[in-house]
Coordinates of C-alpha atoms and ligand atoms in Angstrom, one line a residue:
M1 CA 12.7 -1.7 -12.6
S2 CA 12.8 0.2 -16.1
V3 CA 9.8 2.9 -17.1
A4 CA 8.1 0.4 -19.6
L5 CA 7.1 2.5 -23.2
A6 CA 3.5 2.8 -24.2
P7 CA 2.9 -0.5 -26.5
A8 CA 2.5 -0.3 -30.3
A9 CA -1.0 -0.6 -30.8
P10 CA -3.4 1.5 -28.6
P11 CA -4.9 -0.8 -25.6
S12 CA -8.9 -0.9 -26.1
Q13 CA -11.1 0.9 -24.0
E14 CA -12.0 -2.3 -22.5
A15 CA -7.9 -3.2 -21.8
L16 CA -7.8 0.6 -20.2
L17 CA -11.0 -0.1 -18.3
G18 CA -9.1 -2.9 -16.9
L19 CA -7.0 -1.1 -14.7
F20 CA -9.6 1.0 -13.3
P21 CA -11.7 -0.4 -10.1
P22 CA -13.8 -3.0 -11.2
G23 CA -16.8 -1.7 -12.0
T24 CA -15.7 1.5 -13.5
A25 CA -17.8 1.9 -16.6
L26 CA -18.3 4.6 -19.1
T27 CA -21.5 7.1 -19.9
P28 CA -22.7 6.5 -23.3
T29 CA -20.4 10.0 -24.6
G30 CA -17.7 8.2 -23.1
E31 CA -17.1 9.4 -19.4
L32 CA -15.8 7.7 -16.6
L33 CA -18.2 6.4 -14.3
I34 CA -16.4 5.5 -11.0
G35 CA -18.0 3.8 -8.1
G36 CA -21.5 5.0 -9.9
C37 CA -20.3 8.3 -9.8
R38 CA -19.7 10.6 -13.2
V39 CA -15.6 11.8 -12.8
T40 CA -17.1 15.6 -13.8
D41 CA -19.4 15.6 -11.6
L42 CA -16.4 14.4 -8.5
A43 CA -14.4 17.2 -9.8
E44 CA -16.9 19.7 -9.8
R45 CA -17.7 19.0 -6.4
F46 CA -14.2 17.8 -5.5
G47 CA -11.8 20.0 -7.1
T48 CA -8.4 18.2 -8.4
P49 CA -6.0 16.6 -8.0
A50 CA -8.5 14.4 -6.2
L51 CA -8.0 11.0 -5.0
I52 CA -10.9 8.3 -5.9
V53 CA -12.1 5.8 -3.8
D54 CA -13.9 2.8 -5.1
E55 CA -14.9 1.7 -2.0
A56 CA -17.2 -1.2 -2.8
A57 CA -13.9 -2.5 -4.8
L58 CA -11.7 -2.1 -1.5
R59 CA -14.4 -4.1 0.5
H60 CA -14.0 -6.8 -2.2
R61 CA -10.5 -6.8 -2.2
A62 CA -10.4 -7.7 2.0
R63 CA -12.8 -10.1 1.1
R64 CA -11.4 -12.3 -1.4
Y65 CA -8.1 -12.0 0.9
A66 CA -10.0 -12.8 4.5
D67 CA -11.9 -15.5 2.9
G68 CA -9.4 -17.2 0.5
L69 CA -6.7 -17.5 3.8
A70 CA -9.9 -18.7 5.9
A71 CA -10.9 -21.0 3.2
R72 CA -7.2 -22.6 2.9
W73 CA -5.7 -22.5 6.8
E74 CA -8.4 -22.1 9.2
K75 CA -6.4 -20.5 12.2
S76 CA -5.1 -17.4 10.1
R77 CA -5.6 -13.8 9.8
V78 CA -5.0 -11.1 7.3
A79 CA -3.6 -7.6 8.7
F80 CA -3.4 -4.6 6.3
A81 CA -0.4 -3.2 6.1
S82 CA -1.7 0.1 6.6
K83 CA 1.3 2.3 5.3
A84 CA -0.3 1.7 2.0
F85 CA -3.1 3.7 2.9
P86 CA -2.8 5.7 6.2
C87 CA -6.1 7.4 6.6
T88 CA -8.4 7.0 8.6
A89 CA -11.4 6.0 6.8
V90 CA -9.3 3.4 5.6
Y91 CA -8.4 1.9 8.8
R92 CA -12.1 2.5 9.7
L93 CA -13.1 0.0 6.7
L94 CA -11.1 -2.5 6.6
A95 CA -11.5 -2.7 10.7
E96 CA -15.3 -3.5 9.9
E97 CA -14.3 -5.7 7.3
G98 CA -12.6 -8.0 10.0
L99 CA -9.0 -7.1 9.6
S100 CA -6.3 -7.0 12.2
I101 CA -4.3 -4.1 11.3
D102 CA -0.3 -3.5 10.8
V103 CA 0.9 -0.2 11.7
A104 CA 4.9 0.8 11.7
G105 CA 5.9 3.5 14.5
G106 CA 3.8 5.6 16.7
G107 CA 2.0 7.8 14.1
E108 CA 0.4 5.4 12.1
L109 CA -0.6 3.7 15.6
A110 CA -2.3 6.8 16.7
L111 CA -3.8 6.8 13.2
A112 CA -5.2 3.2 13.4
L113 CA -6.7 4.0 17.4
A114 CA -8.3 6.9 15.4
G115 CA -10.2 4.9 12.6
G116 CA -11.4 2.6 15.7
V117 CA -9.4 -0.2 15.6
D118 CA -9.0 -2.6 17.8
P119 CA -6.0 -2.9 19.6
A120 CA -5.6 -6.4 20.0
S121 CA -5.6 -6.4 16.8
L122 CA -2.7 -4.3 16.1
V123 CA 0.7 -6.1 14.6
V124 CA 3.1 -3.1 15.8
H125 CA 6.6 -2.8 13.4
G126 CA 9.4 -0.5 12.7
N127 CA 13.4 -1.2 12.6
A128 CA 13.8 1.8 15.1
K129 CA 11.4 2.1 17.0
T130 CA 11.7 4.4 19.9
E131 CA 11.3 3.3 23.7
A132 CA 8.0 5.9 23.1
E133 CA 6.3 4.4 20.6
L134 CA 7.1 0.9 22.5
R135 CA 5.4 2.2 25.7
M136 CA 2.4 3.9 23.4
A137 CA 2.2 0.5 21.8
M138 CA 2.2 -1.4 25.1
E139 CA -0.1 0.7 26.8
A140 CA -2.4 0.8 23.2
G141 CA -2.5 -3.1 24.5
A142 CA -1.2 -3.8 20.5
G143 CA -1.8 -7.4 20.0
L144 CA 1.5 -7.8 18.7
I145 CA 5.0 -6.2 19.0
V146 CA 7.6 -7.7 16.4
I147 CA 10.9 -7.4 17.7
D148 CA 13.5 -6.0 14.7
N149 CA 16.7 -5.7 16.5
L150 CA 18.1 -6.5 19.4
D151 CA 17.8 -3.5 21.0
D152 CA 13.9 -3.9 21.0
I153 CA 14.1 -6.6 23.5
D154 CA 16.2 -4.7 25.4
R155 CA 14.0 -1.3 25.4
L156 CA 10.8 -3.7 26.2
E157 CA 11.9 -5.8 29.2
R158 CA 12.6 -2.5 30.7
I159 CA 9.3 -1.1 30.3
V160 CA 6.8 -4.2 29.8
T161 CA 5.0 -4.4 32.9
T162 CA 2.5 -7.2 32.0
E163 CA 3.1 -10.2 29.5
Q164 CA 4.1 -9.2 26.0
P165 CA 3.4 -11.1 23.0
V166 CA 6.2 -10.4 20.5
L167 CA 7.7 -12.0 17.3
V168 CA 10.9 -12.1 16.3
R169 CA 11.4 -10.2 12.0
V170 CA 13.9 -12.4 10.3
T171 CA 15.7 -11.5 6.9
P172 CA 15.8 -14.3 5.3
G173 CA 18.5 -14.0 2.3
I174 CA 15.9 -13.8 -0.6
R175 CA 16.0 -11.0 -3.0
P176 CA 13.2 -10.7 -5.0
D177 CA 12.7 -9.3 -8.5
T178 CA 11.5 -6.0 -7.8
H179 CA 12.7 -2.3 -7.1
A180 CA 15.8 -1.9 -4.6
A181 CA 14.2 0.1 -2.6
V182 CA 11.0 -1.9 -1.9
S183 CA 13.1 -5.1 -2.1
T184 CA 13.1 -6.0 2.1
G185 CA 14.2 -9.5 2.7
Q186 CA 18.0 -9.9 1.3
D187 CA 21.6 -10.8 2.8
G188 CA 22.7 -6.8 4.1
S189 CA 18.7 -5.3 4.9
K190 CA 18.5 -2.8 7.4
F191 CA 15.1 -4.9 8.3
G192 CA 14.7 -7.8 10.5
L193 CA 17.8 -9.8 11.5
P194 CA 20.0 -12.6 9.8
L195 CA 19.2 -16.1 10.7
P196 CA 21.8 -16.3 13.6
Q197 CA 21.1 -13.3 14.9
A198 CA 17.3 -14.8 14.9
R199 CA 17.9 -17.9 16.7
E200 CA 20.1 -15.7 18.9
A201 CA 16.8 -13.2 19.5
I202 CA 14.7 -16.2 20.0
A203 CA 16.7 -18.2 22.3
R204 CA 16.6 -14.4 24.6
L205 CA 12.8 -14.7 24.3
R206 CA 11.9 -18.2 25.6
A207 CA 14.2 -17.0 28.3
S208 CA 12.1 -13.9 28.8
D209 CA 9.9 -13.9 31.6
R210 CA 7.8 -10.4 30.2
L211 CA 8.0 -11.2 26.6
R212 CA 5.8 -13.8 25.4
L213 CA 7.5 -15.2 22.0
D214 CA 4.8 -16.4 19.9
G215 CA 6.4 -16.9 16.7
V216 CA 8.4 -15.6 13.7
H217 CA 7.9 -12.8 11.1
V218 CA 9.2 -12.3 7.4
H219 CA 8.6 -9.2 4.8
I220 CA 10.7 -9.7 1.6
G221 CA 9.7 -6.8 -0.2
S222 CA 6.7 -5.0 -2.1
Q223 CA 5.6 -5.4 -6.2
I224 CA 6.2 -8.9 -6.5
L225 CA 5.2 -10.4 -9.4
D226 CA 6.2 -14.0 -8.6
T227 CA 5.6 -16.3 -6.5
D228 CA 8.6 -18.6 -5.9
P229 CA 10.1 -16.3 -4.0
F230 CA 7.0 -15.9 -1.1
A231 CA 7.0 -19.7 -1.0
R232 CA 11.0 -19.2 -0.5
A233 CA 10.5 -16.8 2.5
V234 CA 7.7 -20.1 4.0
E235 CA 10.8 -22.6 3.7
A236 CA 12.9 -19.9 5.3
V237 CA 11.4 -19.4 8.5
A238 CA 9.7 -22.6 9.1
G239 CA 13.6 -24.0 9.4
L240 CA 13.8 -21.3 12.6
G241 CA 11.5 -24.1 14.9
T242 CA 7.8 -24.6 15.6
F243 CA 5.9 -21.0 17.0
A244 CA 2.5 -20.7 17.7
V245 CA 2.2 -18.3 14.9
Y246 CA 3.9 -17.5 11.4
D247 CA 3.6 -14.0 10.3
L248 CA 4.4 -14.1 6.1
G249 CA 4.3 -10.5 5.2
G250 CA 3.1 -8.7 2.2
G251 CA 4.7 -7.9 -0.9
L252 CA 1.9 -9.3 -3.9
G253 CA 2.3 -7.0 -6.6
A254 CA -0.8 -4.7 -7.8
R255 CA -1.5 -4.2 -11.3
Y256 CA -0.6 -0.9 -13.0
T257 CA 0.0 -1.2 -16.4
Y258 CA -1.0 -3.5 -19.3
G259 CA 2.1 -5.6 -19.4
D260 CA 1.7 -6.2 -15.3
H261 CA 0.1 -10.1 -14.8
P262 CA 0.5 -9.8 -10.8
P263 CA -0.4 -13.2 -9.3
T264 CA -4.1 -12.9 -8.4
I265 CA -4.5 -13.4 -5.0
E266 CA -5.8 -16.7 -4.7
E267 CA -2.9 -18.0 -6.5
Y268 CA -0.2 -15.9 -4.0
L269 CA -2.6 -17.3 -1.6
D270 CA -2.5 -20.6 -2.8
T271 CA 1.5 -20.7 -2.8
L272 CA 1.8 -19.9 0.4
V273 CA -0.3 -22.0 2.2
G274 CA 0.9 -24.9 -0.2
T275 CA 4.1 -24.7 0.7
A276 CA 3.2 -23.6 4.6
R277 CA 0.9 -27.4 4.6
K278 CA 4.5 -28.8 3.3
V279 CA 7.1 -27.0 6.0
L280 CA 4.5 -25.5 8.9
P281 CA 3.1 -26.8 12.0
S282 CA -0.5 -27.6 10.9
D283 CA -1.7 -26.1 14.1
A284 CA -0.3 -22.7 14.2
E285 CA -1.5 -19.3 12.9
I286 CA -0.9 -17.4 9.3
I287 CA -0.6 -14.3 9.8
I288 CA -0.3 -12.3 6.6
E289 CA 0.1 -8.6 5.6
P290 CA -1.0 -7.7 2.1
G291 CA -0.5 -3.6 1.8
R292 CA 0.0 -2.2 -1.9
S293 CA -2.0 -5.4 -3.7
M294 CA -4.9 -4.6 -0.9
V295 CA -5.9 -0.9 -1.9
A296 CA -3.6 0.4 -5.2
E297 CA -6.4 -0.7 -7.8
A298 CA -9.6 1.0 -5.5
G299 CA -7.7 4.1 -6.0
V300 CA -7.9 6.6 -9.1
T301 CA -6.0 10.0 -9.4
L302 CA -8.4 12.7 -11.2
Y303 CA -6.6 15.8 -12.7
R304 CA -7.1 19.0 -14.8
V305 CA -4.7 19.9 -17.7
V306 CA -3.1 23.3 -17.5
T307 CA -1.7 23.5 -20.7
V308 CA -0.5 21.6 -23.6
K309 CA 2.7 22.0 -25.2
Y310 CA 2.9 20.4 -28.6
G311 CA 7.1 20.0 -30.0
E312 CA 8.9 16.3 -29.0
P313 CA 7.7 14.7 -27.0
V314 CA 3.9 16.5 -26.5
F315 CA 3.6 17.5 -23.0
A316 CA 0.2 17.7 -21.2
A317 CA 1.0 18.9 -17.8
V318 CA -1.8 19.0 -15.0
D319 CA -2.4 20.2 -11.6
G320 CA -0.5 17.7 -9.5
G321 CA 2.5 15.4 -10.0
M322 CA 5.1 13.8 -7.4
A323 CA 3.5 15.9 -4.6
D324 CA 0.8 13.2 -5.0
N325 CA 2.4 10.2 -6.7
L326 CA 5.6 9.9 -5.5
E327 CA 5.8 6.5 -7.1
V328 CA 7.2 7.3 -10.1
A329 CA 10.1 8.9 -9.0
L330 CA 11.0 7.1 -6.2
H331 CA 11.0 3.3 -8.0
G332 CA 10.2 4.2 -11.7
Q333 CA 6.7 2.7 -11.4
R334 CA 4.9 3.0 -14.4
F335 CA 1.3 4.6 -14.4
E336 CA -1.3 4.4 -17.2
A337 CA -3.5 7.4 -18.0
T338 CA -6.5 8.4 -20.2
V339 CA -8.6 11.5 -20.3
A340 CA -11.2 11.5 -18.5
T341 CA -14.2 11.9 -20.9
R342 CA -12.7 10.5 -24.3
V343 CA -11.4 7.1 -22.6
G344 CA -9.0 5.2 -25.2
G345 CA -7.3 5.8 -28.4
G346 CA -5.1 8.8 -28.6
A347 CA -1.8 9.9 -29.3
P348 CA 1.7 9.6 -27.4
H349 CA 2.4 12.4 -24.9
H350 CA 4.2 13.0 -22.1
L351 CA 2.1 13.1 -18.5
V352 CA 3.7 15.8 -16.4
G353 CA 2.8 17.4 -14.0
R354 CA 3.6 20.8 -12.1
H355 CA 6.6 20.6 -10.4
C356 CA 10.1 22.0 -10.5
E357 CA 11.8 18.7 -11.1
S358 CA 11.7 16.9 -14.8
G359 CA 12.1 14.4 -12.8
D360 CA 7.9 14.6 -12.2
T361 CA 6.7 12.5 -14.7
L362 CA 3.6 11.0 -14.0
S363 CA 4.0 8.8 -17.2
A364 CA 5.9 8.5 -20.2
D365 CA 4.7 8.1 -23.8
V366 CA 1.4 7.6 -22.3
L367 CA -1.9 7.6 -25.1
L368 CA -3.9 10.1 -24.8
R369 CA -7.1 11.8 -26.9
D370 CA -6.4 15.2 -27.8
P371 CA -6.1 16.7 -24.2
R372 CA -7.0 20.0 -23.9
P373 CA -6.6 23.0 -21.4
G374 CA -9.5 22.2 -19.0
D375 CA -10.3 18.4 -19.8
L376 CA -9.6 16.0 -16.5
I377 CA -6.9 12.9 -16.9
A378 CA -7.9 10.0 -14.7
V379 CA -4.3 8.1 -14.0
P380 CA -5.6 4.4 -12.6
A381 CA -4.1 2.1 -9.9
T382 CA -2.8 5.2 -7.4
G383 CA -4.5 3.9 -4.2
A384 CA -1.2 2.9 -2.8
Y385 CA 1.3 5.0 -1.3
C386 CA 0.0 7.9 -3.0
F387 CA -1.7 9.3 -0.2
S388 CA 0.5 8.2 2.6
L389 CA 4.0 9.7 0.3
S390 CA 1.9 12.6 -0.7
N391 CA 3.6 15.8 0.6
N392 CA 3.7 20.0 0.0
Y393 CA 6.3 20.0 -2.3
N394 CA 5.9 23.7 -4.4
G395 CA 3.3 24.4 -2.1
A396 CA 0.9 21.5 -3.1
L397 CA -2.0 21.4 -1.3
R398 CA -2.7 17.4 -0.4
P399 CA -5.7 16.2 -2.1
P400 CA -8.6 14.8 -0.8
V401 CA -9.8 11.4 -0.9
V402 CA -13.4 10.8 -1.9
F403 CA -15.1 7.4 -1.4
C404 CA -17.2 6.9 -4.1
Q405 CA -19.8 3.8 -3.7
N406 CA -23.6 3.4 -6.1
G407 CA -23.0 6.6 -7.4
Q408 CA -22.8 8.6 -3.8
A409 CA -19.5 10.3 -3.4
R410 CA -18.8 11.5 -0.2
A411 CA -14.9 13.1 1.1
V412 CA -13.3 11.3 4.0
V413 CA -9.8 13.5 3.8
R414 CA -10.4 16.9 2.9
R415 CA -8.2 19.1 0.3
E416 CA -5.7 20.9 2.0
T417 CA -5.6 24.4 2.4
Y418 CA -3.1 27.8 2.4
G419 CA -3.7 27.9 6.0
D420 CA -2.8 24.4 6.3
L421 CA 0.9 25.4 4.7
T422 CA 1.2 27.5 7.6
R423 CA -0.6 26.5 10.5
R424 CA 2.8 24.5 12.3
D425 CA 4.8 27.6 11.5
L426 CA 6.2 29.7 14.7
P427 CA 6.3 33.2 15.0
Ligands
PLP1 C1 5.3 -2.3 3.5 C2 4.9 -3.9 4.6 C3 3.9 -4.7 4.2 C4 3.2 -4.5 2.6 O1 3.6 -4.4 2.2 P1 3.0 -4.3 0.5 O2 4.2 -4.4 -0.6 O3 2.7 -3.3 0.4 O4 1.9 -5.2 0.4 C5 3.7 -5.6 5.0 N1 5.0 -5.7 5.8 C6 5.6 -5.1 6.4 C7 6.8 -5.4 7.7 C8 5.8 -4.0 5.8 O5 6.9 -3.3 6.1

């Protein structure tokens, strides 16, 4: 994926607000209001950088997914792919909305249980699940464990005491148009089983008296911006036979920039279910696993400008960067940004972080209106994978997560302290 340049004409305030959570507004003085909360108040109360989440936007998104799928295919459920935003408050909120939860590995399983998720609603993934993790999932009563390799079958056969429902993850040989790092369904992927091996696993599981094969799973990648690859993935799993469950994974793209026009949730569901009506048994259950597209647009990162360096280009450096947003460095993902108290317009700047790498650029050539030290910068669409990939590079303290709704704000994750940085060190 190439790093897109800023558009020639300055985007309107309206276009810029369109990248923020729905309902984001401006005060009469031109300051951002997220979930009814003034960004200057949020920054004063919680410090910067901070990951602000519009709670209503998140719930609304969850409902669009759940209601949209149920309206199109009655026997269905939505499992949030929790690696996109694994904090207990998000698990709790999405479980409250009736979603199932997809976890990869023991850590996310522990977080989901801590967030009050019903174990029966868990779908447990991982291309290298250890025996300890499988045991943990089984003992927790995980609803579905997804077989990713033949060793998963051997391990589960050894440890399962009562009947355990499983799915087989299939690699359908589909390469969607997305960054190689987040493409997973192509031939040669480390995830899942190619069709011939999947057939072998299916035959073994059908003969098993402890593992109950409920169905098949496919997930072809992330940040996919057209619907066609999803249709082809459904067709590919349909060819494997008749099952009670078809888990069609996640991967719908989120809108990060002015130029992104991902399919809407409804267009995506129309494609999936439209294809399913043609090729899947009508009494089967359909599961989908949206991650990025569920949470990205509900999140906004607030930073403070530390310094502006005038030259060619002009750099605006903020108090965060690749420790709280690795999406740029990992995938070349483009983000937009604005001075949070003077929204829209301005001149091109390189918005950079505080970390010791030149790759620590949050947004190249982004239009900012006269940023000065102390100004707040807002970067929209940071709800997905920024929290999960945050790190302590340069001793950075991982930011708090703040939920906003109806003008009320509450921290659901506190900022790390210097004490946290040494907490695991032994004398
Ligand atoms: C990551 C992942 C998802 C979610 O992908 P998004 O692009 O975030 O929607 C769903 N299913 C599985 C198995 C995954 O690994």
